[in-house]
Tab-separated table of C-alpha atoms in Angstrom:
chain	number	residue	atom	x	y	z
A	1	SER	CA	-15.390	5.923	-20.107
A	2	ALA	CA	-17.842	4.421	-17.732
A	3	VAL	CA	-19.569	5.470	-14.519
A	4	ILE	CA	-20.031	2.686	-12.401
A	5	SER	CA	-21.577	1.944	-8.795
A	6	GLN	CA	-21.533	-0.558	-6.639
A	7	LYS	CA	-24.029	-1.296	-3.370
A	8	PRO	CA	-23.503	-1.599	-0.514
A	9	SER	CA	-19.937	0.289	-0.537
A	10	ARG	CA	-19.212	-1.407	3.107
A	11	ASP	CA	-20.527	-4.240	5.146
A	12	ILE	CA	-19.781	-6.576	8.014
A	13	CYS	CA	-21.170	-10.047	7.758
A	14	GLN	CA	-21.916	-13.013	10.397
A	15	ARG	CA	-19.874	-16.376	9.168
A	16	GLY	CA	-22.508	-18.613	7.716
A	17	THR	CA	-24.296	-15.968	6.059
A	18	SER	CA	-24.468	-14.239	1.931
A	19	LEU	CA	-23.565	-10.945	0.982
A	20	THR	CA	-25.065	-9.831	-2.688
A	21	ILE	CA	-23.369	-6.993	-3.983
A	22	GLN	CA	-24.751	-4.923	-6.773
A	23	CYS	CA	-22.829	-3.256	-10.151
A	24	GLN	CA	-24.979	-0.650	-11.873
A	25	VAL	CA	-22.920	0.910	-15.119
A	26	ASP	CA	-24.343	3.973	-17.191
A	27	SER	CA	-24.284	2.545	-20.252
A	28	GLN	CA	-24.477	-0.653	-21.947
A	29	VAL	CA	-21.144	-3.033	-22.047
A	30	THR	CA	-20.789	-6.392	-23.288
A	31	MET	CA	-17.917	-7.656	-20.952
A	32	MET	CA	-18.572	-7.288	-16.889
A	33	PHE	CA	-15.807	-8.287	-14.321
A	34	TRP	CA	-15.806	-9.414	-10.702
A	35	TYR	CA	-12.724	-9.055	-8.682
A	36	ARG	CA	-11.501	-9.536	-5.322
A	37	GLN	CA	-8.121	-7.160	-3.781
A	38	GLN	CA	-7.444	-8.453	-0.892
A	39	PRO	CA	-5.502	-6.020	1.587
A	40	GLY	CA	-1.576	-5.634	-0.071
A	41	GLN	CA	-2.242	-8.035	-2.563
A	42	SER	CA	-3.023	-7.659	-6.410
A	43	LEU	CA	-6.255	-7.631	-7.990
A	44	THR	CA	-7.611	-11.130	-8.377
A	45	LEU	CA	-10.136	-11.910	-11.234
A	46	ILE	CA	-13.289	-14.190	-10.134
A	47	ALA	CA	-15.108	-13.966	-13.186
A	48	THR	CA	-16.357	-12.704	-16.034
A	49	ALA	CA	-20.113	-11.779	-16.029
A	50	ASN	CA	-21.805	-12.736	-19.418
A	51	GLN	CA	-25.180	-11.265	-20.435
A	52	GLY	CA	-27.359	-14.024	-21.515
A	53	SER	CA	-25.523	-17.135	-20.302
A	54	GLU	CA	-23.322	-18.442	-17.416
A	55	ALA	CA	-20.488	-16.615	-15.962
A	56	THR	CA	-17.123	-17.604	-16.838
A	57	TYR	CA	-15.196	-18.639	-13.617
A	58	GLU	CA	-10.945	-18.920	-12.864
A	59	SER	CA	-9.160	-20.962	-11.371
A	60	GLY	CA	-10.342	-21.622	-7.837
A	61	PHE	CA	-13.638	-19.491	-7.856
A	62	VAL	CA	-16.739	-21.481	-8.041
A	63	ILE	CA	-19.942	-20.860	-8.955
A	64	ASP	CA	-21.614	-22.206	-5.547
A	65	LYS	CA	-19.401	-19.629	-3.775
A	66	PHE	CA	-19.552	-17.004	-5.645
A	67	PRO	CA	-22.867	-17.084	-8.131
A	68	ILE	CA	-23.250	-14.339	-10.080
A	69	SER	CA	-26.232	-12.514	-12.086
A	70	ARG	CA	-26.221	-10.656	-15.529
A	71	PRO	CA	-29.786	-9.659	-16.392
A	72	ASN	CA	-28.957	-7.147	-18.852
A	73	LEU	CA	-26.045	-5.021	-20.481
A	74	THR	CA	-25.811	-2.463	-17.369
A	75	PHE	CA	-26.424	-4.642	-14.227
A	76	SER	CA	-24.353	-7.616	-12.832
A	77	THR	CA	-24.294	-8.603	-9.079
A	78	LEU	CA	-22.023	-11.011	-7.015
A	79	THR	CA	-23.262	-13.145	-4.217
A	80	VAL	CA	-20.526	-13.917	-1.862
A	81	SER	CA	-22.375	-17.403	0.163
A	82	ASN	CA	-21.533	-19.367	3.494
A	83	MET	CA	-19.301	-16.474	4.435
A	84	SER	CA	-16.064	-17.046	6.249
A	85	PRO	CA	-13.506	-14.708	7.705
A	86	GLU	CA	-11.125	-15.090	4.647
A	87	ASP	CA	-13.789	-13.569	2.305
A	88	SER	CA	-12.998	-10.302	3.921
A	89	SER	CA	-11.671	-8.244	1.214
A	90	ILE	CA	-12.931	-4.956	-1.347
A	91	TYR	CA	-14.865	-6.594	-4.211
A	92	LEU	CA	-14.794	-4.830	-7.515
A	93	CYS	CA	-16.738	-4.629	-10.444
A	94	SER	CA	-15.279	-3.440	-13.714
A	95	VAL	CA	-16.346	-3.073	-17.487
A	96	VAL	CA	-14.348	-2.910	-20.228
A	97	SER	CA	-15.517	0.327	-23.237
A	98	GLY	CA	-15.850	-0.757	-26.128
A	99	ALA	CA	-14.749	1.613	-28.319
A	100	SER	CA	-10.924	1.504	-26.622
A	101	ASN	CA	-10.896	-1.889	-25.192
A	102	GLU	CA	-10.263	0.284	-21.826
A	103	GLN	CA	-11.027	-1.709	-18.252
A	104	TYR	CA	-13.101	0.820	-15.773
A	105	PHE	CA	-13.821	0.089	-12.173
A	106	GLY	CA	-16.245	0.529	-9.825
A	107	PRO	CA	-15.599	1.895	-6.250
A	108	GLY	CA	-15.518	-1.339	-4.605
A	109	THR	CA	-17.426	-2.836	-1.741
A	110	ARG	CA	-15.375	-3.387	1.427
A	111	LEU	CA	-16.290	-6.407	3.492
A	112	THR	CA	-15.956	-8.191	6.387
A	113	VAL	CA	-16.656	-11.158	7.522
A	114	THR	CA	-16.697	-11.698	11.536
B	1	GLN	CA	8.200	-16.102	-9.392
B	2	LYS	CA	5.111	-13.776	-10.168
B	3	GLU	CA	4.399	-12.965	-13.253
B	4	VAL	CA	4.800	-9.194	-11.979
B	5	GLU	CA	6.990	-7.749	-9.979
B	6	GLN	CA	6.167	-4.668	-8.331
B	7	ASP	CA	7.810	-3.148	-5.236
B	8	PRO	CA	4.951	-2.086	-2.245
B	9	GLY	CA	6.972	0.803	-1.173
B	10	PRO	CA	5.792	2.687	0.722
B	11	LEU	CA	7.455	5.193	-1.249
B	12	SER	CA	7.545	9.088	0.202
B	13	VAL	CA	8.999	12.070	-2.222
B	14	PRO	CA	8.894	15.845	-1.535
B	15	GLU	CA	6.457	17.962	-3.887
B	16	GLY	CA	7.994	18.686	-6.835
B	17	ALA	CA	10.117	15.737	-7.267
B	18	ILE	CA	9.944	13.499	-9.835
B	19	VAL	CA	8.627	10.115	-9.540
B	20	SER	CA	9.513	6.915	-10.599
B	21	LEU	CA	7.695	3.751	-10.476
B	22	ASN	CA	8.443	0.428	-11.765
B	23	CYS	CA	7.424	-3.092	-13.166
B	24	THR	CA	9.367	-6.250	-14.164
B	25	TYR	CA	7.729	-9.324	-15.865
B	26	SER	CA	8.571	-12.441	-16.951
B	27	ASN	CA	5.736	-13.350	-19.660
B	28	SER	CA	7.629	-11.908	-22.928
B	29	ALA	CA	4.243	-12.568	-24.531
B	30	PHE	CA	2.660	-9.060	-22.801
B	31	GLN	CA	1.938	-6.397	-25.212
B	32	TYR	CA	-0.549	-4.121	-23.630
B	33	PHE	CA	0.587	-2.311	-20.845
B	34	MET	CA	-1.606	-0.034	-18.245
B	35	TRP	CA	-0.938	2.147	-14.843
B	36	TYR	CA	-3.734	2.726	-12.702
B	37	ARG	CA	-3.860	4.752	-9.527
B	38	GLN	CA	-6.025	4.154	-6.610
B	39	TYR	CA	-7.172	6.400	-3.725
B	40	SER	CA	-7.681	4.940	-0.582
B	41	ARG	CA	-11.490	3.322	-0.241
B	42	LYS	CA	-11.746	3.890	-4.011
B	43	GLY	CA	-11.476	1.975	-7.282
B	44	PRO	CA	-8.573	1.532	-9.340
B	45	GLU	CA	-8.750	4.832	-12.009
B	46	LEU	CA	-6.916	4.104	-15.644
B	47	LEU	CA	-4.069	6.597	-15.975
B	48	MET	CA	-1.971	5.202	-18.856
B	49	TYR	CA	-2.635	2.462	-21.283
B	50	THR	CA	0.168	1.410	-24.105
B	51	TYR	CA	0.957	-0.552	-26.508
B	52	SER	CA	4.295	-2.558	-27.172
B	53	SER	CA	7.187	-0.868	-26.257
B	54	GLY	CA	8.022	3.205	-26.196
B	55	ASN	CA	7.236	6.303	-24.272
B	56	LYS	CA	3.541	7.704	-24.123
B	57	GLU	CA	3.011	11.095	-22.406
B	58	ASP	CA	-0.192	12.599	-20.703
B	59	GLY	CA	0.219	15.716	-19.079
B	60	ARG	CA	2.570	15.436	-16.384
B	61	PHE	CA	2.730	11.726	-16.590
B	62	THR	CA	4.708	9.329	-19.001
B	63	ALA	CA	4.521	5.554	-19.403
B	64	GLN	CA	7.486	3.432	-20.545
B	65	VAL	CA	7.574	0.343	-21.878
B	66	ASP	CA	11.299	-1.808	-22.537
B	67	LYS	CA	10.079	-5.215	-24.018
B	68	SER	CA	13.390	-6.425	-24.254
B	69	SER	CA	14.441	-6.209	-20.476
B	70	LYS	CA	10.804	-6.464	-19.396
B	71	TYR	CA	10.294	-3.884	-17.771
B	72	ILE	CA	7.990	-1.002	-17.532
B	73	SER	CA	7.959	2.598	-15.810
B	74	LEU	CA	5.590	5.441	-14.586
B	75	PHE	CA	7.259	9.163	-14.157
B	76	ILE	CA	4.993	11.392	-12.808
B	77	ARG	CA	6.925	15.213	-12.905
B	78	ASP	CA	6.057	17.803	-10.820
B	79	SER	CA	4.323	15.817	-8.163
B	80	GLN	CA	1.828	17.014	-6.051
B	81	PRO	CA	-0.120	15.676	-2.307
B	82	SER	CA	-2.900	15.007	-4.694
B	83	ASP	CA	-0.610	12.086	-6.307
B	84	SER	CA	-0.639	10.439	-2.963
B	85	ALA	CA	-2.373	6.902	-4.036
B	86	THR	CA	-1.249	3.212	-4.656
B	87	TYR	CA	-0.299	3.030	-8.717
B	88	LEU	CA	-0.782	-0.410	-10.107
B	89	CYS	CA	0.725	-1.476	-13.439
B	90	ALA	CA	-1.133	-4.149	-15.453
B	91	MET	CA	-0.325	-5.940	-18.266
B	92	SER	CA	-1.617	-8.500	-20.764
B	93	ALA	CA	-0.588	-10.920	-24.090
B	94	SER	CA	-4.098	-9.886	-25.465
B	95	SER	CA	-6.442	-7.138	-25.986
B	96	SER	CA	-8.827	-9.407	-24.004
B	97	ALA	CA	-9.669	-7.642	-20.163
B	98	SER	CA	-10.319	-11.242	-18.914
B	99	LYS	CA	-6.494	-11.806	-19.228
B	100	ILE	CA	-5.045	-8.845	-17.584
B	101	ILE	CA	-2.430	-9.630	-15.174
B	102	PHE	CA	-2.018	-6.916	-12.131
B	103	GLY	CA	1.022	-6.128	-9.782
B	104	SER	CA	0.455	-5.605	-6.365
B	105	GLY	CA	0.430	-1.683	-6.465
B	106	THR	CA	3.117	0.455	-4.933
B	107	ARG	CA	1.989	3.274	-2.196
B	108	LEU	CA	3.152	6.655	-3.302
B	109	SER	CA	3.285	9.330	-0.578
B	110	ILE	CA	4.069	13.056	-1.750
B	111	ARG	CA	5.266	15.255	1.251
B	112	PRO	CA	3.873	19.047	1.068
């Protein structure tokens, strides 16, 4: 399994500002993912963070709103830009274990936009 | 219709009971099935990972897949208060993690 940490664990932000969330993994992984989990709803994949290339975004999510960086095989950031109250959610990063193809999640970042 | 349906609960059972958690799905191409446990204010934790139909047992947990009925279950034997959490089912047609569809989760509470 992989050990994943996220920073910050939670934040309260004002409308119109941006927040960058960091995800650190204790081993090198090829695939990293960013999810959103809204209260009472299932996890929704935002994008796949690719090392050395642009992130791949899912339908409904765009790079201008959720820019992603992946500078190396153990680290990624997700920025939530120009925030509105609708962006209030838990943001999770996850990785896939290359050996088992099993997916592991970080503890999440709880974002509240006022 | 959602691709994956999961009763949100909450489900409350006494300690020691057998718990049955279920999901139904509509996509017959799903072949990979997973159960995650998520404690409050934590990320989901992978519990069980199965491929195709059949049963898989790990300690007090048994995952069951019935592809003919498009129905998966997670059984917890001798339930403990520490099992109180939200349980999410997840499934995929391919081994690619980018194609995993999650259920909305069932909130489980084990009463001491």
